[in-house]
Amino acid sequence: MKRILVTGGAGFLGSHLCDKLLAEGNEVLCVDNFYTGRKSNIHHLMDNKNFEFLRHDITFPLYAEVDEIYNLACPASPVHYQFDPVQTTKTSVLGAINMLGLAKRLKIKILQASTSEVYGDPEVHPQPESYKGSVSTTGIRACYDEGKRCAETLFFDYHRQHGVDIKVMRIFNTYGPRMNPNDGRVVSNFIVQALKGEDITIFGDGSQTRSFCYVDDNIEGMYSLMNSRDGFTGPVNIGNPGEFTMLQLAELVIKMTGSTSKMRFSPLPQDDPLQRQPVIDLAKKELGWEPKVDLTSGLEKTIFYFRELID
């Protein structure tokens, strides 16, 4: 049994990770400040004797005795990270420094949940880990994009300078139960609008693409990376290489919900990437991982979750 720290553990991904780690027989210390995490995501774990919750902001130092760290703390949707962009950058940068410092002191392994947003609006498609990215340092998304890029830099510098055992994953669009219905992400937006019979908001002409990974696949990839061979640091893309336009996603959601919603087109937000698709050859080779849940199957489970939530 390991004692494992999960920062951002009450969030969408963090709560599913806590489920996984507990199911594998570990003790979990879940840390969250509830900026975007929710108590309802971890309510079912509160009576588990191997689960402990601590309300804490990782921009401040944390002192704990643990065997591994998964660093997931950071608002991940544009609505939330642009609300307080300075704090978003602090969470990525100061949070990384504090968690890396803890890992250095304890001489333990630490995983960073990075993002496909480090690639920016890519000039290379699809995106392999070797692509350096095309990111605006002054745009409204930079607080998240550049914060995560700086966090990756810190992870590799701590690895080289202090010998910290690191794992870095780049997460592509992930969806599933426990998404916040008001987080502004495309899957939750489309499903909630369709279930309510509201117009579905399409930004731009709807031709921009995303690749959608179901949450269970994401967590399996994350767990596999943490337990991968010694010396393998990543970064490694974790995502579903299936690529869909926003129009295709909207049409599929309308069909699956039986909604009468119509599509409403709005201007494309500043610096919004036009393409996003992972190359996952490295994940297949090093982790033996690839996604198993297709978009239709994943949407069925996600729609069921949101239907119950709205009802």
Short mmCIF file of C-alpha atoms in Angstrom, two decimals:
data_model
loop_
_atom_site.label_atom_id
_atom_site.label_comp_id
_atom_site.label_asym_id
_atom_site.label_seq_id
_atom_site.Cartn_x
_atom_site.Cartn_y
_atom_site.Cartn_z
CA MET A 1 0.00 0.00 0.00
CA LYS A 2 1.26 3.44 -0.99
CA ARG A 3 0.19 6.76 0.46
CA ILE A 4 -0.46 8.93 -2.59
CA LEU A 5 -1.03 12.69 -2.79
CA VAL A 6 -3.41 13.93 -5.49
CA THR A 7 -3.55 17.72 -5.90
CA GLY A 8 -6.75 18.90 -7.55
CA GLY A 9 -8.27 15.66 -6.29
CA ALA A 10 -11.82 17.02 -6.06
CA GLY A 11 -11.81 18.03 -9.72
CA PHE A 12 -13.19 16.17 -12.71
CA LEU A 13 -10.06 14.15 -13.47
CA GLY A 14 -8.72 14.20 -9.92
CA SER A 15 -11.78 12.54 -8.42
CA HIS A 16 -11.67 9.72 -10.98
CA LEU A 17 -7.97 9.28 -10.24
CA CYS A 18 -8.72 9.01 -6.51
CA ASP A 19 -11.24 6.26 -7.35
CA LYS A 20 -8.61 4.39 -9.35
CA LEU A 21 -5.87 4.67 -6.72
CA LEU A 22 -8.17 3.51 -3.92
CA ALA A 23 -9.37 0.59 -6.05
CA GLU A 24 -5.72 -0.42 -6.46
CA GLY A 25 -5.39 -0.66 -2.66
CA ASN A 26 -3.65 2.63 -1.87
CA GLU A 27 -4.19 5.36 0.68
CA VAL A 28 -5.06 8.69 -0.92
CA LEU A 29 -4.50 12.20 0.39
CA CYS A 30 -6.75 14.40 -1.75
CA VAL A 31 -5.83 18.10 -1.76
CA ASP A 32 -8.05 20.79 -3.31
CA ASN A 33 -9.00 24.41 -2.64
CA PHE A 34 -12.40 24.03 -4.38
CA TYR A 35 -11.72 26.79 -6.90
CA THR A 36 -13.08 24.48 -9.59
CA GLY A 37 -13.19 21.17 -7.69
CA ARG A 38 -16.47 20.17 -6.05
CA LYS A 39 -17.34 18.35 -2.86
CA SER A 40 -19.92 16.31 -4.73
CA ASN A 41 -17.13 14.71 -6.79
CA ILE A 42 -15.58 13.10 -3.72
CA HIS A 43 -18.60 12.77 -1.44
CA HIS A 44 -18.77 9.03 -2.11
CA LEU A 45 -15.19 8.62 -0.84
CA MET A 46 -15.51 10.37 2.51
CA ASP A 47 -16.32 7.20 4.45
CA ASN A 48 -13.45 5.25 2.91
CA LYS A 49 -10.87 4.61 5.64
CA ASN A 50 -8.06 4.94 3.09
CA PHE A 51 -9.20 8.36 1.86
CA GLU A 52 -8.26 11.68 3.46
CA PHE A 53 -9.18 15.17 2.27
CA LEU A 54 -7.25 18.39 2.93
CA ARG A 55 -8.43 21.81 1.81
CA HIS A 56 -5.31 23.62 0.66
CA ASP A 57 -4.06 25.93 -2.10
CA ILE A 58 -0.82 24.54 -3.56
CA THR A 59 0.51 28.02 -4.32
CA PHE A 60 1.46 27.77 -0.65
CA PRO A 61 3.90 25.10 0.61
CA LEU A 62 2.46 21.78 1.73
CA TYR A 63 4.15 19.46 4.21
CA ALA A 64 3.04 15.84 4.09
CA GLU A 65 4.53 12.36 4.21
CA VAL A 66 3.59 10.49 1.03
CA ASP A 67 5.07 7.96 -1.40
CA GLU A 68 3.96 9.50 -4.72
CA ILE A 69 2.48 12.76 -6.01
CA TYR A 70 0.06 13.33 -8.86
CA ASN A 71 -0.06 17.09 -9.55
CA LEU A 72 -3.39 17.86 -11.22
CA ALA A 73 -4.25 21.16 -9.52
CA CYS A 74 -5.12 23.91 -12.01
CA PRO A 75 -8.34 25.25 -13.56
CA ALA A 76 -8.50 23.66 -17.01
CA SER A 77 -11.42 25.29 -18.82
CA PRO A 78 -11.16 28.74 -20.45
CA VAL A 79 -14.12 30.07 -18.45
CA HIS A 80 -12.37 29.30 -15.17
CA TYR A 81 -8.73 29.97 -15.96
CA GLN A 82 -9.47 33.31 -17.64
CA PHE A 83 -11.58 34.46 -14.67
CA ASP A 84 -8.42 34.91 -12.58
CA PRO A 85 -5.48 34.56 -15.01
CA VAL A 86 -2.84 35.65 -12.49
CA GLN A 87 -3.91 32.96 -10.04
CA THR A 88 -4.00 30.42 -12.87
CA THR A 89 -0.35 31.11 -13.68
CA LYS A 90 0.55 31.00 -9.99
CA THR A 91 -1.14 27.62 -9.61
CA SER A 92 0.86 26.14 -12.49
CA VAL A 93 4.21 27.71 -11.61
CA LEU A 94 4.24 28.11 -7.82
CA GLY A 95 2.26 24.89 -7.45
CA ALA A 96 4.87 23.02 -9.48
CA ILE A 97 7.68 24.52 -7.39
CA ASN A 98 5.99 23.53 -4.14
CA MET A 99 5.13 20.00 -5.24
CA LEU A 100 8.58 19.44 -6.77
CA GLY A 101 10.15 20.70 -3.56
CA LEU A 102 8.10 18.17 -1.60
CA ALA A 103 9.08 15.37 -4.00
CA LYS A 104 12.73 16.40 -3.74
CA ARG A 105 12.64 16.34 0.08
CA LEU A 106 10.90 12.98 0.23
CA LYS A 107 12.87 11.49 -2.71
CA ILE A 108 9.67 10.30 -4.38
CA LYS A 109 8.14 10.15 -7.84
CA ILE A 110 5.90 12.97 -9.09
CA LEU A 111 3.61 13.16 -12.12
CA GLN A 112 2.66 16.43 -13.78
CA ALA A 113 -0.70 16.68 -15.54
CA SER A 114 0.31 18.92 -18.43
CA THR A 115 -1.85 19.69 -21.44
CA SER A 116 -2.10 19.64 -25.20
CA GLU A 117 -2.41 23.43 -24.89
CA VAL A 118 1.40 23.54 -24.72
CA TYR A 119 1.18 23.06 -28.51
CA GLY A 120 -0.93 26.24 -28.87
CA ASP A 121 -2.59 26.71 -32.25
CA PRO A 122 -0.46 24.05 -33.94
CA GLU A 123 1.33 24.44 -37.23
CA VAL A 124 2.03 20.68 -37.20
CA HIS A 125 -0.89 18.26 -37.41
CA PRO A 126 -1.36 15.85 -35.72
CA GLN A 127 0.85 16.79 -32.77
CA PRO A 128 3.76 14.55 -31.68
CA GLU A 129 5.61 15.18 -28.42
CA SER A 130 8.58 16.49 -30.41
CA TYR A 131 6.56 19.48 -31.69
CA LYS A 132 7.60 22.64 -29.82
CA GLY A 133 4.28 24.45 -30.19
CA SER A 134 2.95 27.79 -31.43
CA VAL A 135 1.75 29.68 -28.36
CA SER A 136 0.92 33.36 -27.88
CA THR A 137 2.67 34.68 -24.77
CA THR A 138 0.37 37.73 -24.56
CA GLY A 139 -3.06 36.30 -25.37
CA ILE A 140 -5.96 35.56 -23.03
CA ARG A 141 -5.13 31.83 -22.99
CA ALA A 142 -1.45 32.36 -22.14
CA CYS A 143 -2.06 32.18 -18.37
CA TYR A 144 -2.90 28.50 -18.84
CA ASP A 145 -0.79 27.61 -21.88
CA GLU A 146 2.40 29.33 -20.73
CA GLY A 147 1.82 28.35 -17.09
CA LYS A 148 1.76 24.68 -18.09
CA ARG A 149 4.79 25.12 -20.36
CA CYS A 150 6.73 26.71 -17.50
CA ALA A 151 5.65 23.88 -15.19
CA GLU A 152 7.09 21.36 -17.65
CA THR A 153 10.35 23.35 -17.67
CA LEU A 154 10.49 23.24 -13.88
CA PHE A 155 9.86 19.51 -13.84
CA PHE A 156 12.72 18.77 -16.20
CA ASP A 157 15.07 21.21 -14.43
CA TYR A 158 14.33 19.59 -11.06
CA HIS A 159 14.95 16.24 -12.73
CA ARG A 160 18.31 17.31 -14.19
CA GLN A 161 19.52 19.46 -11.29
CA HIS A 162 18.16 17.55 -8.28
CA GLY A 163 17.50 14.06 -9.64
CA VAL A 164 13.75 14.21 -8.95
CA ASP A 165 11.92 11.24 -10.49
CA ILE A 166 9.37 12.86 -12.82
CA LYS A 167 6.61 11.80 -15.20
CA VAL A 168 4.98 14.35 -17.54
CA MET A 169 1.77 13.68 -19.46
CA ARG A 170 0.11 15.98 -21.98
CA ILE A 171 -3.65 15.59 -21.68
CA PHE A 172 -5.84 16.10 -24.74
CA ASN A 173 -9.56 16.94 -24.50
CA THR A 174 -11.14 14.62 -21.95
CA TYR A 175 -14.83 14.23 -21.12
CA GLY A 176 -17.12 12.11 -18.98
CA PRO A 177 -19.22 12.07 -15.79
CA ARG A 178 -18.40 14.71 -13.13
CA MET A 179 -17.61 17.40 -15.64
CA ASN A 180 -18.83 20.76 -14.38
CA PRO A 181 -21.96 21.68 -16.38
CA ASN A 182 -20.87 25.33 -16.36
CA ASP A 183 -17.21 24.94 -17.25
CA GLY A 184 -17.56 26.11 -20.84
CA ARG A 185 -15.98 23.01 -22.39
CA VAL A 186 -17.43 21.92 -25.66
CA VAL A 187 -18.73 18.47 -24.67
CA SER A 188 -20.48 19.65 -21.50
CA ASN A 189 -21.74 22.79 -23.26
CA PHE A 190 -23.29 20.87 -26.13
CA ILE A 191 -24.87 18.19 -23.92
CA VAL A 192 -26.35 20.63 -21.39
CA GLN A 193 -27.71 22.92 -24.13
CA ALA A 194 -29.19 19.95 -25.99
CA LEU A 195 -30.84 18.50 -22.88
CA LYS A 196 -32.35 21.89 -22.07
CA GLY A 197 -33.56 22.41 -25.63
CA GLU A 198 -31.43 25.52 -26.00
CA ASP A 199 -29.54 26.57 -29.10
CA ILE A 200 -26.15 24.88 -29.32
CA THR A 201 -23.37 27.45 -29.49
CA ILE A 202 -20.88 26.82 -32.29
CA PHE A 203 -17.84 29.10 -32.28
CA GLY A 204 -16.49 30.03 -35.70
CA ASP A 205 -17.85 28.00 -38.62
CA GLY A 206 -17.61 24.71 -36.70
CA SER A 207 -14.82 23.30 -38.86
CA GLN A 208 -12.22 23.42 -36.07
CA THR A 209 -11.36 19.97 -34.73
CA ARG A 210 -10.78 18.30 -31.39
CA SER A 211 -9.97 14.75 -30.28
CA PHE A 212 -12.06 13.49 -27.38
CA CYS A 213 -10.78 10.98 -24.82
CA TYR A 214 -13.18 9.36 -22.34
CA VAL A 215 -12.17 9.88 -18.72
CA ASP A 216 -11.62 6.18 -17.92
CA ASP A 217 -9.09 5.92 -20.75
CA ASN A 218 -7.33 9.07 -19.55
CA ILE A 219 -6.98 7.77 -16.00
CA GLU A 220 -5.63 4.43 -17.22
CA GLY A 221 -3.04 6.34 -19.23
CA MET A 222 -2.10 8.47 -16.25
CA TYR A 223 -1.76 5.46 -13.96
CA SER A 224 0.29 3.58 -16.57
CA LEU A 225 2.65 6.53 -16.95
CA MET A 226 3.23 6.83 -13.20
CA ASN A 227 4.08 3.12 -13.09
CA SER A 228 6.15 3.07 -16.27
CA ARG A 229 9.79 1.99 -16.39
CA ASP A 230 12.43 3.89 -14.44
CA GLY A 231 14.06 6.61 -16.48
CA PHE A 232 11.05 7.23 -18.73
CA THR A 233 9.99 10.81 -17.99
CA GLY A 234 7.82 11.71 -20.95
CA PRO A 235 6.38 14.05 -21.96
CA VAL A 236 3.84 11.69 -23.43
CA ASN A 237 0.55 12.47 -25.16
CA ILE A 238 -2.52 10.91 -23.57
CA GLY A 239 -5.57 11.36 -25.75
CA ASN A 240 -7.82 9.76 -28.33
CA PRO A 241 -6.53 10.27 -31.88
CA GLY A 242 -10.07 10.21 -33.31
CA GLU A 243 -10.61 13.71 -34.76
CA PHE A 244 -14.01 15.41 -35.03
CA THR A 245 -15.19 18.84 -36.12
CA MET A 246 -17.40 20.86 -33.81
CA LEU A 247 -20.26 20.45 -36.28
CA GLN A 248 -19.88 16.67 -36.20
CA LEU A 249 -19.90 16.68 -32.39
CA ALA A 250 -22.97 18.95 -32.23
CA GLU A 251 -24.90 16.80 -34.70
CA LEU A 252 -24.03 13.64 -32.77
CA VAL A 253 -25.08 15.14 -29.42
CA ILE A 254 -28.39 16.37 -30.86
CA LYS A 255 -29.08 12.91 -32.31
CA MET A 256 -28.14 11.03 -29.12
CA THR A 257 -30.16 13.30 -26.80
CA GLY A 258 -33.17 13.42 -29.12
CA SER A 259 -33.02 17.20 -28.79
CA THR A 260 -34.79 19.79 -30.94
CA SER A 261 -31.93 22.24 -30.44
CA LYS A 262 -30.69 24.31 -33.35
CA MET A 263 -27.13 25.51 -33.93
CA ARG A 264 -26.19 29.12 -33.26
CA PHE A 265 -22.89 30.45 -34.58
CA SER A 266 -20.72 32.91 -32.66
CA PRO A 267 -17.29 34.47 -33.35
CA LEU A 268 -14.29 32.27 -32.63
CA PRO A 269 -12.62 33.22 -29.31
CA GLN A 270 -9.14 34.76 -29.39
CA ASP A 271 -6.27 32.26 -29.85
CA ASP A 272 -8.68 29.29 -29.97
CA PRO A 273 -6.78 26.40 -31.64
CA LEU A 274 -8.16 25.32 -35.00
CA GLN A 275 -6.87 21.74 -34.78
CA ARG A 276 -6.08 19.29 -32.03
CA GLN A 277 -5.14 15.63 -32.51
CA PRO A 278 -2.53 13.61 -30.61
CA VAL A 279 0.10 11.28 -31.97
CA ILE A 280 0.07 8.45 -29.39
CA ASP A 281 2.84 6.22 -30.74
CA LEU A 282 4.99 6.91 -27.67
CA ALA A 283 2.17 5.97 -25.27
CA LYS A 284 1.60 2.73 -27.18
CA LYS A 285 5.30 1.87 -27.12
CA GLU A 286 6.23 2.86 -23.55
CA LEU A 287 2.97 2.34 -21.69
CA GLY A 288 1.17 -0.25 -23.78
CA TRP A 289 -1.71 2.24 -23.70
CA GLU A 290 -4.29 3.32 -26.19
CA PRO A 291 -7.90 4.45 -25.71
CA LYS A 292 -10.63 1.81 -25.71
CA VAL A 293 -13.84 3.88 -25.47
CA ASP A 294 -15.19 5.30 -28.75
CA LEU A 295 -16.92 8.68 -28.82
CA THR A 296 -20.47 7.33 -29.08
CA SER A 297 -20.05 4.98 -26.09
CA GLY A 298 -18.43 7.71 -24.00
CA LEU A 299 -21.12 10.23 -24.89
CA GLU A 300 -23.85 7.77 -23.84
CA LYS A 301 -22.41 7.63 -20.31
CA THR A 302 -21.80 11.38 -20.19
CA ILE A 303 -25.29 12.24 -21.42
CA PHE A 304 -26.78 9.89 -18.80
CA TYR A 305 -24.79 11.72 -16.10
CA PHE A 306 -25.91 15.18 -17.22
CA ARG A 307 -29.52 14.07 -17.69
CA GLU A 308 -29.65 12.91 -14.07
CA LEU A 309 -27.91 16.09 -12.92
CA ILE A 310 -30.35 18.36 -14.74
CA ASP A 311 -33.40 16.35 -13.69
#
